[in-house]
Amino acid sequence: MGTAPAERHGAIAERWDFSRFQTVADLGGGAGGLLVAILRQFDQLSDILADRPASIEAAAVRMESEA
């Protein structure tokens, strides 16, 4: 997903109904683009992002700036 265009993240978040879940996990989620898009649509969710340490650091920065 790290190489997927950001426009796809929003489309995925809009097509899938995550409202019945409490937690969403993105395994190998890179810098968190898809996870951020999902959390924008479903702000009640808790999130888990699993990836390499450098990707997790990049995701933390992104999530802070886009929160």
Short mmCIF file of N, CA and C in Angstrom, two decimals:
data_model
loop_
_atom_site.label_atom_id
_atom_site.label_comp_id
_atom_site.label_asym_id
_atom_site.label_seq_id
_atom_site.Cartn_x
_atom_site.Cartn_y
_atom_site.Cartn_z
N MET A 1 0.82 -1.20 0.00
CA MET A 1 0.00 0.00 0.00
C MET A 1 0.86 1.25 0.00
N GLY A 2 2.08 1.14 0.38
CA GLY A 2 2.95 2.31 0.40
C GLY A 2 3.14 2.91 -0.97
N THR A 3 2.97 2.11 -2.00
CA THR A 3 3.13 2.63 -3.35
C THR A 3 1.79 2.94 -4.02
N ALA A 4 0.69 2.67 -3.33
CA ALA A 4 -0.64 2.95 -3.89
C ALA A 4 -0.91 4.44 -3.84
N PRO A 5 -1.55 4.98 -4.88
CA PRO A 5 -1.90 6.40 -4.86
C PRO A 5 -2.84 6.72 -3.69
N ALA A 6 -2.65 7.87 -3.07
CA ALA A 6 -3.44 8.25 -1.90
C ALA A 6 -4.93 8.31 -2.21
N GLU A 7 -5.30 8.56 -3.46
CA GLU A 7 -6.72 8.62 -3.82
C GLU A 7 -7.41 7.28 -3.54
N ARG A 8 -6.69 6.22 -3.63
CA ARG A 8 -7.28 4.89 -3.39
C ARG A 8 -7.64 4.69 -1.93
N HIS A 9 -6.90 5.30 -1.04
CA HIS A 9 -7.16 5.13 0.39
C HIS A 9 -8.56 5.60 0.74
N GLY A 10 -8.93 6.77 0.28
CA GLY A 10 -10.27 7.29 0.56
C GLY A 10 -11.36 6.42 -0.04
N ALA A 11 -11.12 5.93 -1.24
CA ALA A 11 -12.11 5.07 -1.90
C ALA A 11 -12.32 3.78 -1.12
N ILE A 12 -11.26 3.21 -0.62
CA ILE A 12 -11.37 1.98 0.18
C ILE A 12 -12.14 2.26 1.46
N ALA A 13 -11.80 3.37 2.13
CA ALA A 13 -12.47 3.72 3.38
C ALA A 13 -13.97 3.98 3.17
N GLU A 14 -14.31 4.53 2.02
CA GLU A 14 -15.72 4.82 1.73
C GLU A 14 -16.50 3.57 1.34
N ARG A 15 -15.86 2.61 0.72
CA ARG A 15 -16.56 1.41 0.25
C ARG A 15 -16.82 0.37 1.32
N TRP A 16 -15.92 0.28 2.29
CA TRP A 16 -16.06 -0.73 3.33
C TRP A 16 -16.71 -0.10 4.56
N ASP A 17 -17.65 -0.79 5.14
CA ASP A 17 -18.33 -0.30 6.34
C ASP A 17 -17.61 -0.85 7.58
N PHE A 18 -16.82 0.00 8.20
CA PHE A 18 -16.07 -0.38 9.39
C PHE A 18 -16.82 -0.05 10.67
N SER A 19 -18.04 0.46 10.56
CA SER A 19 -18.77 0.96 11.72
C SER A 19 -19.09 -0.12 12.75
N ARG A 20 -19.14 -1.36 12.35
CA ARG A 20 -19.49 -2.42 13.30
C ARG A 20 -18.29 -2.92 14.10
N PHE A 21 -17.11 -2.39 13.80
CA PHE A 21 -15.89 -2.84 14.47
C PHE A 21 -15.45 -1.84 15.52
N GLN A 22 -14.64 -2.32 16.45
CA GLN A 22 -14.05 -1.46 17.48
C GLN A 22 -12.61 -1.10 17.16
N THR A 23 -11.93 -2.01 16.46
CA THR A 23 -10.51 -1.83 16.16
C THR A 23 -10.25 -2.21 14.72
N VAL A 24 -9.38 -1.46 14.08
CA VAL A 24 -8.93 -1.80 12.73
C VAL A 24 -7.41 -1.92 12.78
N ALA A 25 -6.90 -2.97 12.14
CA ALA A 25 -5.45 -3.20 12.11
C ALA A 25 -4.98 -3.16 10.66
N ASP A 26 -3.89 -2.46 10.44
CA ASP A 26 -3.27 -2.42 9.11
C ASP A 26 -1.89 -3.04 9.26
N LEU A 27 -1.75 -4.24 8.77
CA LEU A 27 -0.50 -4.98 8.88
C LEU A 27 0.33 -4.71 7.64
N GLY A 28 1.52 -4.19 7.84
CA GLY A 28 2.35 -3.78 6.71
C GLY A 28 1.82 -2.49 6.13
N GLY A 29 1.31 -1.61 7.01
CA GLY A 29 0.59 -0.40 6.58
C GLY A 29 1.44 0.78 6.18
N GLY A 30 2.75 0.59 6.11
CA GLY A 30 3.61 1.68 5.65
C GLY A 30 3.47 2.92 6.52
N ALA A 31 3.30 4.07 5.87
CA ALA A 31 3.22 5.34 6.60
C ALA A 31 1.81 5.66 7.07
N GLY A 32 0.91 4.70 7.01
CA GLY A 32 -0.41 4.85 7.61
C GLY A 32 -1.47 5.54 6.78
N GLY A 33 -1.25 5.71 5.49
CA GLY A 33 -2.21 6.42 4.64
C GLY A 33 -3.60 5.81 4.64
N LEU A 34 -3.67 4.51 4.49
CA LEU A 34 -4.97 3.84 4.48
C LEU A 34 -5.62 3.93 5.86
N LEU A 35 -4.85 3.73 6.89
CA LEU A 35 -5.39 3.79 8.24
C LEU A 35 -5.94 5.18 8.56
N VAL A 36 -5.23 6.22 8.16
CA VAL A 36 -5.70 7.59 8.37
C VAL A 36 -7.03 7.81 7.64
N ALA A 37 -7.14 7.33 6.41
CA ALA A 37 -8.38 7.48 5.64
C ALA A 37 -9.54 6.77 6.32
N ILE A 38 -9.29 5.60 6.84
CA ILE A 38 -10.34 4.85 7.54
C ILE A 38 -10.75 5.58 8.81
N LEU A 39 -9.79 6.06 9.56
CA LEU A 39 -10.10 6.75 10.82
C LEU A 39 -10.84 8.07 10.58
N ARG A 40 -10.62 8.70 9.45
CA ARG A 40 -11.38 9.90 9.11
C ARG A 40 -12.86 9.59 8.94
N GLN A 41 -13.15 8.44 8.36
CA GLN A 41 -14.53 8.03 8.11
C GLN A 41 -15.18 7.45 9.37
N PHE A 42 -14.39 6.79 10.19
CA PHE A 42 -14.91 6.05 11.35
C PHE A 42 -14.08 6.40 12.58
N ASP A 43 -14.33 7.57 13.13
CA ASP A 43 -13.49 8.08 14.22
C ASP A 43 -13.66 7.35 15.55
N GLN A 44 -14.63 6.44 15.64
CA GLN A 44 -14.83 5.66 16.87
C GLN A 44 -13.85 4.49 16.97
N LEU A 45 -13.14 4.20 15.91
CA LEU A 45 -12.25 3.04 15.88
C LEU A 45 -10.95 3.26 16.64
N SER A 46 -10.48 2.22 17.27
CA SER A 46 -9.11 2.16 17.75
C SER A 46 -8.29 1.59 16.60
N ASP A 47 -7.01 1.89 16.57
CA ASP A 47 -6.20 1.44 15.44
C ASP A 47 -4.92 0.77 15.88
N ILE A 48 -4.47 -0.13 15.00
CA ILE A 48 -3.19 -0.81 15.17
C ILE A 48 -2.48 -0.75 13.83
N LEU A 49 -1.25 -0.28 13.83
CA LEU A 49 -0.44 -0.26 12.62
C LEU A 49 0.81 -1.08 12.88
N ALA A 50 1.04 -2.08 12.07
CA ALA A 50 2.22 -2.93 12.22
C ALA A 50 3.08 -2.83 10.96
N ASP A 51 4.33 -2.50 11.14
CA ASP A 51 5.27 -2.42 10.03
C ASP A 51 6.67 -2.31 10.60
N ARG A 52 7.62 -2.00 9.76
CA ARG A 52 9.00 -1.81 10.22
C ARG A 52 9.09 -0.54 11.05
N PRO A 53 10.09 -0.47 11.94
CA PRO A 53 10.21 0.69 12.82
C PRO A 53 10.24 2.03 12.07
N ALA A 54 10.95 2.12 10.97
CA ALA A 54 11.01 3.39 10.23
C ALA A 54 9.64 3.79 9.68
N SER A 55 8.88 2.82 9.24
CA SER A 55 7.53 3.09 8.74
C SER A 55 6.60 3.53 9.87
N ILE A 56 6.75 2.92 11.01
CA ILE A 56 5.94 3.29 12.17
C ILE A 56 6.23 4.74 12.58
N GLU A 57 7.50 5.11 12.56
CA GLU A 57 7.88 6.49 12.89
C GLU A 57 7.26 7.47 11.90
N ALA A 58 7.33 7.15 10.61
CA ALA A 58 6.73 8.01 9.58
C ALA A 58 5.22 8.10 9.77
N ALA A 59 4.60 7.00 10.12
CA ALA A 59 3.15 6.98 10.33
C ALA A 59 2.77 7.83 11.54
N ALA A 60 3.56 7.78 12.59
CA ALA A 60 3.27 8.57 13.78
C ALA A 60 3.28 10.06 13.45
N VAL A 61 4.26 10.48 12.68
CA VAL A 61 4.34 11.88 12.26
C VAL A 61 3.13 12.24 11.40
N ARG A 62 2.80 11.38 10.47
CA ARG A 62 1.66 11.63 9.57
C ARG A 62 0.35 11.70 10.36
N MET A 63 0.15 10.77 11.27
CA MET A 63 -1.09 10.74 12.02
C MET A 63 -1.24 11.95 12.93
N GLU A 64 -0.13 12.42 13.49
CA GLU A 64 -0.17 13.62 14.32
C GLU A 64 -0.54 14.84 13.48
N SER A 65 0.04 14.95 12.31
CA SER A 65 -0.21 16.12 11.48
C SER A 65 -1.57 16.10 10.82
N GLU A 66 -2.14 14.92 10.61
CA GLU A 66 -3.43 14.80 9.94
C GLU A 66 -4.58 14.54 10.89
N ALA A 67 -4.30 14.48 12.17
CA ALA A 67 -5.36 14.20 13.16
C ALA A 67 -6.27 15.38 13.35
#
